[in-house]
Short mmCIF file of C-alpha atoms in Angstrom, two decimals:
data_model
loop_
_atom_site.label_atom_id
_atom_site.label_comp_id
_atom_site.label_asym_id
_atom_site.label_seq_id
_atom_site.Cartn_x
_atom_site.Cartn_y
_atom_site.Cartn_z
CA MET A 1 53.09 15.68 -30.26
CA LYS A 2 49.72 14.23 -29.25
CA ASN A 3 51.04 10.72 -29.86
CA LEU A 4 54.07 11.41 -27.62
CA THR A 5 51.84 12.66 -24.80
CA TRP A 6 49.77 9.48 -24.83
CA ARG A 7 52.90 7.33 -24.79
CA LEU A 8 54.23 9.32 -21.82
CA VAL A 9 50.94 8.77 -19.99
CA ILE A 10 51.15 5.00 -20.63
CA VAL A 11 54.75 4.80 -19.37
CA ALA A 12 53.93 6.91 -16.31
CA ALA A 13 50.92 4.69 -15.52
CA VAL A 14 53.02 1.53 -15.83
CA ILE A 15 55.77 2.90 -13.61
CA ILE A 16 53.32 4.13 -10.95
CA ALA A 17 51.51 0.77 -10.95
CA ALA A 18 54.86 -1.03 -10.63
CA LEU A 19 55.89 1.12 -7.66
CA ILE A 20 52.52 0.48 -5.98
CA TYR A 21 53.12 -3.27 -6.23
CA ILE A 22 56.71 -3.00 -4.97
CA LEU A 23 55.93 -0.85 -1.89
CA PRO A 24 54.28 -3.64 0.22
CA THR A 25 57.56 -5.59 -0.04
CA ILE A 26 59.41 -2.63 1.50
CA VAL A 27 56.66 -1.37 3.81
CA PRO A 28 54.47 -4.28 4.99
CA ASP A 29 50.68 -3.94 5.39
CA MET A 30 50.37 -1.50 2.50
CA TRP A 31 47.75 -1.97 -0.21
CA PRO A 32 47.62 -4.09 -2.45
CA HIS A 33 49.15 -6.35 0.22
CA LYS A 34 51.21 -8.31 -2.30
CA LYS A 35 54.89 -8.65 -1.66
CA ILE A 36 57.66 -10.64 -3.28
CA ASN A 37 57.75 -14.20 -1.96
CA LEU A 38 61.18 -15.64 -1.33
CA GLY A 39 61.94 -19.25 -2.17
CA LEU A 40 63.26 -21.97 0.14
CA ASP A 41 66.86 -21.16 -0.80
CA LEU A 42 66.43 -17.48 0.11
CA GLN A 43 64.19 -17.35 3.16
CA GLY A 44 64.68 -20.83 4.57
CA GLY A 45 61.99 -23.42 5.06
CA MET A 46 61.45 -27.13 5.07
CA HIS A 47 62.46 -29.98 2.74
CA LEU A 48 60.80 -33.36 3.15
CA ALA A 49 61.24 -36.66 1.35
CA LEU A 50 58.29 -39.00 2.02
CA GLU A 51 57.75 -42.65 1.18
CA VAL A 52 54.21 -43.92 0.67
CA ASP A 53 53.62 -47.33 2.23
CA THR A 54 51.90 -48.71 -0.86
CA HIS A 55 51.65 -52.19 0.67
CA LYS A 56 49.24 -50.73 3.24
CA ALA A 57 47.09 -49.40 0.38
CA LEU A 58 46.91 -52.92 -1.06
CA GLU A 59 46.09 -54.35 2.38
CA SER A 60 43.30 -51.78 2.79
CA THR A 61 41.86 -52.79 -0.57
CA ILE A 62 41.91 -56.44 0.46
CA GLU A 63 40.32 -55.56 3.83
CA ARG A 64 37.57 -53.59 2.11
CA THR A 65 36.96 -56.44 -0.32
CA GLY A 66 36.64 -58.79 2.65
CA HIS A 67 33.89 -56.58 4.13
CA GLU A 68 32.06 -56.58 0.80
CA ILE A 69 32.25 -60.40 0.60
CA ARG A 70 30.83 -60.67 4.13
CA ASP A 71 27.91 -58.45 3.07
CA PHE A 72 27.21 -60.65 0.04
CA LEU A 73 27.39 -63.82 2.13
CA LYS A 74 24.91 -62.35 4.60
CA LYS A 75 22.62 -61.12 1.84
CA GLU A 76 22.60 -64.49 0.04
CA HIS A 77 22.20 -66.45 3.33
CA ILE A 78 25.45 -68.34 2.80
CA ARG A 79 26.79 -69.96 5.93
CA SER A 80 30.43 -69.05 6.46
CA ALA A 81 33.02 -69.90 9.06
CA GLY A 82 34.88 -66.69 8.49
CA VAL A 83 36.33 -64.17 6.05
CA GLU A 84 39.79 -63.06 7.16
CA ARG A 85 42.79 -61.27 5.74
CA VAL A 86 45.86 -63.51 5.83
CA ASN A 87 49.50 -62.70 5.15
CA GLY A 88 48.57 -59.06 4.65
CA GLU A 89 47.51 -59.21 1.01
CA LYS A 90 45.31 -62.34 0.80
CA LEU A 91 41.77 -63.26 1.84
CA SER A 92 40.78 -66.54 3.40
CA VAL A 93 37.10 -67.50 3.01
CA LYS A 94 35.60 -70.58 4.66
CA ILE A 95 32.08 -71.64 3.68
CA SER A 96 29.90 -74.68 3.88
CA GLY A 97 30.43 -77.14 1.02
CA GLU A 98 26.70 -76.95 0.24
CA ASP A 99 26.99 -73.26 -0.58
CA ALA A 100 30.18 -73.53 -2.65
CA ASP A 101 28.38 -73.15 -5.98
CA LYS A 102 26.48 -70.05 -4.82
CA PHE A 103 29.72 -68.52 -3.59
CA ASP A 104 31.39 -69.25 -6.95
CA GLU A 105 28.57 -67.36 -8.66
CA ILE A 106 29.15 -64.37 -6.36
CA LEU A 107 32.87 -64.47 -7.15
CA ASN A 108 32.25 -64.59 -10.90
CA ASP A 109 29.56 -61.91 -10.95
CA ASP A 110 30.74 -59.39 -8.35
CA PHE A 111 34.46 -60.00 -7.78
CA PRO A 112 35.85 -60.95 -11.21
CA GLY A 113 39.21 -59.31 -10.42
CA LEU A 114 40.00 -61.65 -7.50
CA ARG A 115 42.34 -64.57 -8.17
CA ILE A 116 41.90 -67.99 -6.52
CA VAL A 117 45.25 -68.91 -4.95
CA SER A 118 44.16 -72.21 -3.41
CA ARG A 119 41.00 -74.18 -2.76
CA SER A 120 40.50 -77.16 -0.43
CA ASP A 121 37.58 -79.13 0.99
CA GLU A 122 37.96 -80.52 4.51
CA GLY A 123 35.08 -82.11 6.34
CA GLY A 124 32.40 -80.32 4.36
CA THR A 125 34.01 -76.89 4.74
CA VAL A 126 35.48 -75.30 1.65
CA SER A 127 38.51 -73.06 2.26
CA ILE A 128 39.37 -70.61 -0.49
CA VAL A 129 42.35 -68.24 -0.48
CA LEU A 130 42.01 -65.20 -2.76
CA ASP A 131 44.30 -62.37 -3.79
CA LEU A 132 44.71 -59.77 -6.52
CA PRO A 133 46.75 -60.46 -9.69
CA GLU A 134 50.19 -58.79 -9.81
CA LYS A 135 49.11 -56.30 -12.48
CA GLU A 136 46.12 -55.08 -10.47
CA ALA A 137 48.22 -54.96 -7.27
CA GLU A 138 50.81 -52.76 -9.01
CA ARG A 139 48.08 -50.47 -10.33
CA ILE A 140 46.67 -50.00 -6.82
CA LYS A 141 50.15 -49.19 -5.47
CA LEU A 142 50.84 -46.63 -8.21
CA MET A 143 47.42 -45.03 -7.69
CA ALA A 144 48.09 -44.82 -3.95
CA THR A 145 51.19 -42.68 -4.56
CA ASP A 146 49.37 -40.42 -7.04
CA GLN A 147 46.41 -40.03 -4.69
CA ALA A 148 48.72 -39.30 -1.73
CA LEU A 149 50.47 -36.62 -3.82
CA GLU A 150 47.17 -34.96 -4.66
CA THR A 151 45.91 -35.15 -1.06
CA ILE A 152 49.12 -33.64 0.33
CA ARG A 153 48.96 -30.89 -2.29
CA ASN A 154 45.37 -30.06 -1.25
CA ARG A 155 46.35 -29.94 2.42
CA ILE A 156 49.33 -27.65 1.80
CA ASP A 157 47.25 -25.36 -0.44
CA GLN A 158 44.66 -25.00 2.32
CA PHE A 159 47.41 -24.53 4.92
CA GLY A 160 48.42 -21.39 3.01
CA VAL A 161 52.03 -22.09 1.98
CA SER A 162 53.06 -19.86 -0.93
CA GLU A 163 54.68 -21.57 -3.95
CA PRO A 164 55.28 -25.01 -2.45
CA ASP A 165 57.20 -27.49 -4.56
CA ILE A 166 55.54 -30.92 -4.39
CA ARG A 167 56.50 -33.63 -6.83
CA LYS A 168 56.59 -37.38 -7.24
CA GLN A 169 59.95 -39.13 -7.31
CA GLY A 170 60.16 -42.71 -8.44
CA GLU A 171 57.26 -45.06 -7.82
CA ASN A 172 56.43 -44.34 -4.19
CA ARG A 173 58.29 -41.25 -3.05
CA ILE A 174 57.19 -37.62 -2.77
CA LEU A 175 59.50 -34.61 -2.43
CA ILE A 176 58.14 -31.51 -0.71
CA GLN A 177 59.70 -28.06 -0.30
CA LEU A 178 57.85 -25.51 1.83
CA PRO A 179 59.42 -22.02 1.78
CA GLY A 180 58.96 -19.88 4.88
CA ILE A 181 57.68 -22.67 7.14
CA LYS A 182 58.84 -22.09 10.72
CA ASP A 183 56.64 -24.51 12.67
CA THR A 184 58.07 -27.63 11.03
CA GLN A 185 56.44 -30.09 13.45
CA ARG A 186 52.97 -28.69 12.71
CA ALA A 187 53.64 -28.94 8.97
CA LYS A 188 54.84 -32.55 9.34
CA ASP A 189 51.73 -33.47 11.35
CA LEU A 190 49.50 -31.88 8.74
CA ILE A 191 51.19 -33.61 5.82
CA GLY A 192 51.85 -37.03 7.29
CA ARG A 193 48.57 -37.66 9.03
CA THR A 194 46.54 -40.42 7.38
CA ALA A 195 43.24 -38.82 8.53
CA LEU A 196 41.09 -41.93 8.13
CA LEU A 197 37.77 -40.94 9.72
CA GLU A 198 35.47 -43.80 10.77
CA PHE A 199 32.22 -44.11 12.70
CA LYS A 200 32.04 -47.33 14.73
CA LEU A 201 29.67 -48.68 17.35
CA LEU A 202 31.02 -49.30 20.84
CA ASP A 203 30.99 -52.80 22.31
CA GLU A 204 29.09 -52.04 25.51
CA VAL A 205 28.78 -55.68 26.54
CA HIS A 206 32.42 -56.42 27.32
CA ASP A 207 34.68 -54.56 29.74
CA PRO A 208 37.39 -52.44 28.06
CA LYS A 209 39.64 -52.87 31.11
CA ALA A 210 39.67 -56.63 30.54
CA ALA A 211 40.65 -55.95 26.93
CA VAL A 212 43.57 -53.81 28.16
CA GLY A 213 44.77 -56.95 29.97
CA GLY A 214 44.92 -58.74 26.62
CA THR A 215 41.46 -60.29 26.17
CA VAL A 216 39.95 -58.57 23.15
CA PRO A 217 36.61 -60.17 22.12
CA PRO A 218 36.32 -61.34 18.48
CA GLY A 219 35.05 -58.70 16.06
CA THR A 220 36.19 -55.82 18.26
CA GLU A 221 39.37 -53.81 18.74
CA LEU A 222 40.81 -51.80 21.59
CA LEU A 223 41.24 -48.11 20.83
CA TRP A 224 42.19 -45.20 23.06
CA GLN A 225 40.93 -41.71 23.59
CA ILE A 226 43.76 -39.35 24.59
CA ARG A 227 42.84 -35.99 26.10
CA VAL A 228 44.97 -33.38 27.80
CA SER A 229 43.52 -32.12 31.07
CA PRO A 230 43.41 -28.31 31.02
CA GLU A 231 43.80 -28.20 34.82
CA THR A 232 46.84 -30.49 35.19
CA ASN A 233 48.16 -30.40 31.61
CA ARG A 234 48.48 -34.20 31.76
CA GLU A 235 47.36 -36.78 29.22
CA ILE A 236 44.28 -38.78 30.20
CA LYS A 237 43.98 -42.09 28.33
CA THR A 238 40.61 -43.83 28.18
CA PRO A 239 40.25 -47.32 26.62
CA TYR A 240 37.29 -48.13 24.35
CA LEU A 241 36.20 -51.42 22.87
CA VAL A 242 34.82 -50.67 19.41
CA LYS A 243 33.47 -52.97 16.74
CA LYS A 244 35.90 -53.52 13.89
CA ARG A 245 33.37 -52.82 11.20
CA SER A 246 33.19 -49.19 10.05
CA LEU A 247 29.60 -48.01 9.60
CA LEU A 248 30.61 -44.82 7.81
CA THR A 249 33.90 -43.27 6.71
CA GLY A 250 35.16 -39.82 5.83
CA ALA A 251 34.91 -40.69 2.13
CA TYR A 252 31.44 -39.10 2.12
CA LEU A 253 32.54 -35.77 3.64
CA THR A 254 31.87 -32.60 1.67
CA ASP A 255 32.96 -30.02 4.24
CA ALA A 256 34.70 -29.61 7.59
CA ARG A 257 34.80 -26.27 9.46
CA VAL A 258 36.06 -24.99 12.79
CA GLN A 259 33.20 -23.81 14.97
CA ILE A 260 32.93 -22.65 18.58
CA ASP A 261 30.74 -24.47 21.09
CA SER A 262 28.43 -21.83 22.61
CA GLN A 263 28.07 -23.79 25.88
CA TYR A 264 31.72 -24.53 26.66
CA ASN A 265 33.32 -21.89 24.42
CA GLU A 266 35.62 -24.56 22.93
CA PRO A 267 36.43 -25.09 19.26
CA TYR A 268 35.15 -28.20 17.52
CA VAL A 269 35.10 -29.42 13.93
CA GLY A 270 31.68 -29.45 12.29
CA ILE A 271 31.45 -31.92 9.40
CA ARG A 272 28.91 -32.32 6.62
CA PHE A 273 28.26 -35.43 4.51
CA ASP A 274 27.13 -35.64 0.92
CA ARG A 275 23.65 -36.90 0.10
CA LYS A 276 24.60 -40.59 0.22
CA GLY A 277 26.64 -40.15 3.41
CA ALA A 278 23.75 -38.25 5.01
CA ARG A 279 21.38 -41.14 4.21
CA ILE A 280 23.82 -43.67 5.71
CA PHE A 281 24.34 -41.50 8.81
CA GLU A 282 20.58 -41.12 9.26
CA ARG A 283 20.10 -44.88 8.98
CA ILE A 284 22.92 -45.64 11.42
CA THR A 285 21.65 -43.22 14.04
CA GLY A 286 18.06 -44.38 13.54
CA GLU A 287 18.94 -48.06 14.02
CA ASN A 288 21.17 -47.49 17.05
CA VAL A 289 19.33 -45.05 19.31
CA LYS A 290 20.63 -45.12 22.92
CA LYS A 291 23.84 -46.80 21.76
CA ARG A 292 27.25 -45.13 21.74
CA LEU A 293 28.82 -44.24 18.41
CA ALA A 294 32.58 -43.73 18.41
CA ILE A 295 34.12 -41.13 16.09
CA VAL A 296 37.51 -42.61 15.25
CA LEU A 297 40.31 -40.77 13.47
CA ASP A 298 43.48 -42.69 12.65
CA LYS A 299 42.63 -45.42 15.19
CA LYS A 300 42.13 -42.85 17.92
CA VAL A 301 38.73 -42.23 19.53
CA TYR A 302 37.82 -38.55 19.56
CA SER A 303 34.40 -38.87 21.12
CA ALA A 304 31.80 -41.57 21.73
CA PRO A 305 28.45 -39.88 22.32
CA VAL A 306 25.19 -41.71 23.01
CA ILE A 307 22.82 -41.49 20.05
CA GLN A 308 19.70 -39.81 21.45
CA GLU A 309 17.66 -39.83 18.27
CA LYS A 310 17.83 -40.32 14.53
CA ILE A 311 19.97 -37.56 13.04
CA ALA A 312 18.91 -36.29 9.64
CA GLY A 313 20.59 -33.60 7.56
CA GLY A 314 24.06 -35.15 7.33
CA GLU A 315 25.83 -33.00 9.91
CA ALA A 316 27.97 -34.09 12.86
CA ARG A 317 30.68 -32.68 15.07
CA ILE A 318 34.08 -33.88 16.25
CA THR A 319 34.99 -32.68 19.73
CA GLY A 320 38.15 -33.37 21.63
CA SER A 321 39.56 -30.47 23.69
CA PHE A 322 41.14 -28.88 20.63
CA THR A 323 43.06 -25.66 20.48
CA THR A 324 41.87 -23.45 17.64
CA GLU A 325 45.05 -24.28 15.70
CA GLU A 326 44.53 -28.05 16.16
CA ALA A 327 40.89 -27.78 15.10
CA ARG A 328 41.88 -25.78 12.03
CA ASP A 329 44.50 -28.36 11.01
CA LEU A 330 42.01 -31.20 11.54
CA ALA A 331 39.43 -29.42 9.39
CA ILE A 332 42.04 -28.96 6.64
CA ILE A 333 43.03 -32.62 6.50
CA LEU A 334 39.41 -33.77 6.63
CA ARG A 335 38.49 -31.46 3.75
CA ALA A 336 41.53 -32.62 1.76
CA GLY A 337 40.62 -36.27 2.36
CA ALA A 338 42.44 -39.22 3.86
CA LEU A 339 45.75 -40.51 2.60
CA PRO A 340 45.28 -43.86 0.85
CA ALA A 341 48.25 -45.23 2.79
CA PRO A 342 50.56 -44.06 5.58
CA VAL A 343 53.63 -42.04 4.63
CA LYS A 344 57.07 -42.26 6.24
CA VAL A 345 59.53 -39.37 6.45
CA LEU A 346 62.77 -40.52 4.80
CA GLU A 347 64.59 -37.19 4.86
CA GLU A 348 63.91 -33.93 6.62
CA ARG A 349 65.99 -30.80 6.20
CA THR A 350 65.34 -27.35 7.53
CA VAL A 351 67.03 -24.47 5.75
CA GLY A 352 67.73 -21.87 8.40
CA PRO A 353 67.21 -18.12 7.97
CA SER A 354 70.97 -17.49 8.28
CA LEU A 355 71.69 -19.64 5.22
CA GLY A 356 68.88 -17.81 3.41
CA SER A 357 70.36 -14.43 4.38
CA ASP A 358 73.77 -15.48 3.03
CA SER A 359 72.14 -16.56 -0.23
CA ILE A 360 70.27 -13.25 -0.53
CA ARG A 361 73.40 -11.22 0.20
CA GLN A 362 75.54 -13.10 -2.31
CA GLY A 363 72.80 -13.07 -4.95
CA LEU A 364 72.14 -9.34 -4.59
CA PHE A 365 75.90 -8.61 -4.54
CA SER A 366 76.40 -10.45 -7.83
CA MET A 367 73.38 -8.68 -9.33
CA ILE A 368 74.63 -5.23 -8.23
CA VAL A 369 78.18 -5.87 -9.51
CA GLY A 370 76.85 -7.10 -12.86
CA GLY A 371 74.45 -4.18 -13.13
CA VAL A 372 77.07 -1.54 -12.26
CA LEU A 373 79.54 -2.94 -14.82
CA VAL A 374 76.85 -2.86 -17.52
CA VAL A 375 75.85 0.72 -16.59
CA ILE A 376 79.47 1.94 -16.75
CA PHE A 377 80.08 0.19 -20.06
CA MET A 378 76.99 1.73 -21.67
CA VAL A 379 77.92 5.26 -20.53
CA ILE A 380 81.50 4.91 -21.75
CA TYR A 381 80.59 3.35 -25.11
CA TYR A 382 77.38 5.25 -25.98
CA ASN A 383 77.78 8.49 -23.97
CA GLY A 384 74.36 10.21 -23.54
CA ALA A 385 72.44 7.39 -25.24
CA GLY A 386 74.10 5.02 -22.76
CA LEU A 387 72.44 6.98 -19.94
CA VAL A 388 69.07 6.47 -21.62
CA ALA A 389 69.77 2.71 -21.81
CA ASP A 390 70.76 2.70 -18.12
CA MET A 391 67.51 4.46 -17.20
CA ALA A 392 65.60 1.80 -19.17
CA LEU A 393 67.56 -0.86 -17.29
CA ILE A 394 66.44 0.56 -13.93
CA PHE A 395 62.82 0.63 -15.15
CA ASN A 396 63.30 -2.94 -16.28
CA LEU A 397 64.32 -4.07 -12.78
CA ILE A 398 61.39 -2.18 -11.24
CA LEU A 399 58.96 -3.91 -13.62
CA ILE A 400 60.43 -7.36 -12.86
CA ALA A 401 60.09 -6.77 -9.11
CA ALA A 402 56.51 -5.53 -9.57
CA GLY A 403 55.71 -8.56 -11.73
CA LEU A 404 57.04 -10.93 -9.04
CA ALA A 405 54.87 -9.23 -6.43
CA GLY A 406 51.80 -8.83 -8.63
CA PHE A 407 51.74 -12.45 -9.81
CA GLN A 408 52.74 -13.68 -6.34
CA ALA A 409 55.64 -15.55 -7.93
CA THR A 410 58.53 -16.78 -5.83
CA LEU A 411 62.02 -15.32 -6.09
CA THR A 412 64.66 -18.02 -5.82
CA LEU A 413 68.43 -18.03 -6.19
CA PRO A 414 68.12 -19.27 -9.81
CA GLY A 415 65.54 -16.51 -10.20
CA ILE A 416 68.22 -13.94 -9.32
CA ALA A 417 70.38 -15.57 -12.01
CA GLY A 418 67.46 -15.02 -14.41
CA ILE A 419 67.38 -11.32 -13.49
CA ILE A 420 71.13 -11.00 -14.09
CA LEU A 421 70.68 -12.66 -17.49
CA THR A 422 67.84 -10.23 -18.20
CA ILE A 423 70.12 -7.27 -17.45
CA GLY A 424 72.42 -8.45 -20.23
CA MET A 425 69.53 -9.04 -22.62
CA ALA A 426 68.01 -5.62 -21.90
CA VAL A 427 71.16 -3.70 -22.82
CA ASP A 428 71.72 -6.04 -25.77
CA ALA A 429 68.47 -4.73 -27.29
CA ASN A 430 69.67 -1.15 -26.78
CA VAL A 431 73.03 -2.00 -28.32
CA LEU A 432 71.26 -3.28 -31.46
CA ILE A 433 69.18 -0.10 -31.71
CA PHE A 434 72.10 2.25 -31.06
CA GLU A 435 74.30 0.53 -33.66
CA ARG A 436 71.57 0.89 -36.29
CA ILE A 437 71.19 4.59 -35.35
CA ARG A 438 74.95 5.07 -35.72
CA GLU A 439 74.82 3.47 -39.19
CA GLU A 440 71.98 5.77 -40.23
CA MET A 441 73.81 8.83 -38.91
CA ALA A 442 76.95 7.75 -40.82
CA LEU A 443 74.83 7.87 -43.99
CA GLY A 444 74.18 11.58 -43.27
CA LYS A 445 70.62 11.41 -41.95
CA THR A 446 69.33 13.88 -39.38
CA PRO A 447 69.23 12.65 -35.74
CA HIS A 448 65.42 12.26 -35.76
CA SER A 449 65.45 10.34 -39.06
CA ALA A 450 68.35 8.20 -37.85
CA VAL A 451 66.51 7.32 -34.61
CA THR A 452 63.32 6.46 -36.51
CA ALA A 453 65.17 4.25 -38.99
CA GLY A 454 67.33 2.70 -36.26
CA TYR A 455 64.31 1.57 -34.24
CA GLU A 456 62.49 0.31 -37.35
CA ARG A 457 65.49 -1.78 -38.45
CA ALA A 458 66.27 -3.19 -35.00
CA THR A 459 62.71 -3.92 -33.84
CA LEU A 460 62.21 -7.11 -35.85
CA THR A 461 65.56 -8.56 -34.71
CA ILE A 462 64.82 -7.74 -31.05
CA LEU A 463 61.35 -9.26 -31.29
CA ASP A 464 62.72 -12.44 -32.90
CA ALA A 465 65.36 -12.95 -30.21
CA ASN A 466 63.10 -12.12 -27.27
CA VAL A 467 60.06 -14.04 -28.42
CA THR A 468 62.09 -17.25 -28.90
CA THR A 469 63.63 -16.75 -25.45
CA LEU A 470 60.17 -16.13 -24.01
CA ILE A 471 58.86 -19.37 -25.56
CA ALA A 472 61.78 -21.29 -24.05
CA ALA A 473 61.11 -19.67 -20.65
CA LEU A 474 57.41 -20.55 -20.80
CA VAL A 475 58.25 -24.17 -21.62
CA LEU A 476 60.64 -24.25 -18.65
CA PHE A 477 57.90 -22.82 -16.44
CA GLN A 478 55.33 -25.35 -17.63
CA PHE A 479 57.46 -28.47 -17.33
CA GLY A 480 60.18 -27.42 -14.88
CA THR A 481 60.03 -27.75 -11.12
CA GLY A 482 61.50 -25.90 -8.15
CA PRO A 483 64.62 -23.85 -9.04
CA ILE A 484 64.05 -24.22 -12.80
CA LYS A 485 60.58 -22.73 -12.43
CA GLY A 486 62.00 -19.82 -10.41
CA PHE A 487 64.52 -19.14 -13.20
CA ALA A 488 61.77 -19.30 -15.83
CA VAL A 489 59.56 -16.82 -13.93
CA THR A 490 62.15 -14.03 -13.70
CA LEU A 491 63.38 -14.71 -17.24
CA SER A 492 59.83 -14.44 -18.64
CA LEU A 493 59.14 -11.24 -16.73
CA GLY A 494 62.55 -9.87 -17.73
CA VAL A 495 62.05 -10.58 -21.44
CA VAL A 496 58.64 -8.87 -21.54
CA SER A 497 59.79 -5.84 -19.55
CA SER A 498 63.04 -5.47 -21.53
CA MET A 499 61.09 -5.38 -24.81
CA PHE A 500 58.81 -2.72 -23.31
CA THR A 501 61.67 -0.56 -22.00
CA ALA A 502 63.99 -1.01 -25.00
CA LEU A 503 61.42 -0.43 -27.76
CA PHE A 504 58.92 1.85 -26.06
CA VAL A 505 60.47 3.75 -23.15
CA THR A 506 63.83 4.65 -24.73
CA ARG A 507 62.07 5.67 -27.97
CA ILE A 508 59.92 8.12 -26.00
CA VAL A 509 63.03 9.66 -24.42
CA PHE A 510 64.70 10.14 -27.84
CA ASP A 511 61.50 11.56 -29.36
CA TYR A 512 61.08 13.96 -26.44
CA LEU A 513 64.67 15.20 -26.72
CA LEU A 514 64.61 15.53 -30.52
CA VAL A 515 61.05 16.86 -30.99
CA ASN A 516 60.22 18.79 -27.83
CA ARG A 517 63.68 19.89 -26.72
CA ARG A 518 64.84 20.30 -30.35
CA VAL A 519 68.25 18.70 -29.68
CA ARG A 520 70.31 18.98 -32.85
CA ARG A 521 73.16 16.59 -31.99
CA LEU A 522 72.71 13.06 -30.71
CA SER A 523 75.26 11.87 -28.12
CA ILE A 524 75.72 8.25 -29.18
#
């Protein structure tokens, strides 16, 4: 009797907890504020197929290597006529013939991975063309796709999309599914933005307007600042001549947060560098007091303030007439890091809410029809015991729904199929138990003895079948993606809850009827 009371308390606690987790799905804003998330196929959303421009990643590597070679030439006092990137993925270095041996030493010691494509000596000037071997070039391209995948995943996680499906396809493609996304353009901007942050000095000697006419001085580039006037709502474009060389990049960022300017009451993005970045920033600002430093993001100037004094501490701010939403998105992509290469949208599909509603209606209809047929069959075939199995089935569905909400899993159309499969498995466990009870009763045992023996004989078989199914579902969840994962989630929850209801809940009902209510005849 005492044992039965404790089991009733456990079942009641589980059912109450399940109902608490289900209620926010029906009545929003209720504690614990966890509701069932619907997948892309049920609530609509966005599907994107992206292609990573891996050639750009290789070109960036070559460009960066060129800057490093220039630094070495300057440090070793080697006279050079130029270090330039040619044909996208090659470097052309021209040095005095007298310094050729010193340059060869630099190549051997500090750039062993570079391959010499050609070498010529004309009039005392040695011209060397360098590139990367095919194997190294392929490795950089593959890493660019992997890094882009991870960066996009970080951005989407910080954006707050529930259960996104992001996976690599082939060598340079990424598939993305974002359930529930309504502002598709904002999501595309967030995902596809390269977010390369650079700090560059302005060329204050030459006139930017002359550069707009086509005369860009060597070593500089023409970039634009684009602002929207709050009074006229028009774009104001301002040209800037900035030096090509980046003094500092966003690679040293540790944090980026939206903050509000107390003077103008406008949002800006406050950034913080790591220790090394802070040292570089302090040196740059110390060496260039009274000069203008441009903050450039994706080849667009955001601001170009005059450096008033050396700035220590590693903090800076990016201003640019942001809305709070724009500032928040910028902070997200800066925290997530820059893409190693630009991405191109190959395919974009938006699943509308109407299609999602149709999917929900059809899925629920099939689940209700299947459930009703099972309920009727159990009542007809097992009479009163069939009603007990049907009650366990309803508890089973409540527990699955609570599990989906509690674990913040996503319900997809294949997930509904998993629930329908679970309905069959749940009554299958009851069928096994009831058949064993019938066999025991046929041997002349009392109802209570028959129930006890029936559960004991069927338990091992039910555990075997369900545990193997659970292992398969967990493997699907671990290695599957998208719809397969949704199926695995509901199947796993369904297997666990069906074992609980079939072996624990129904046994309590039989024990209560036979022990407390002293029922002498079992309707089975």
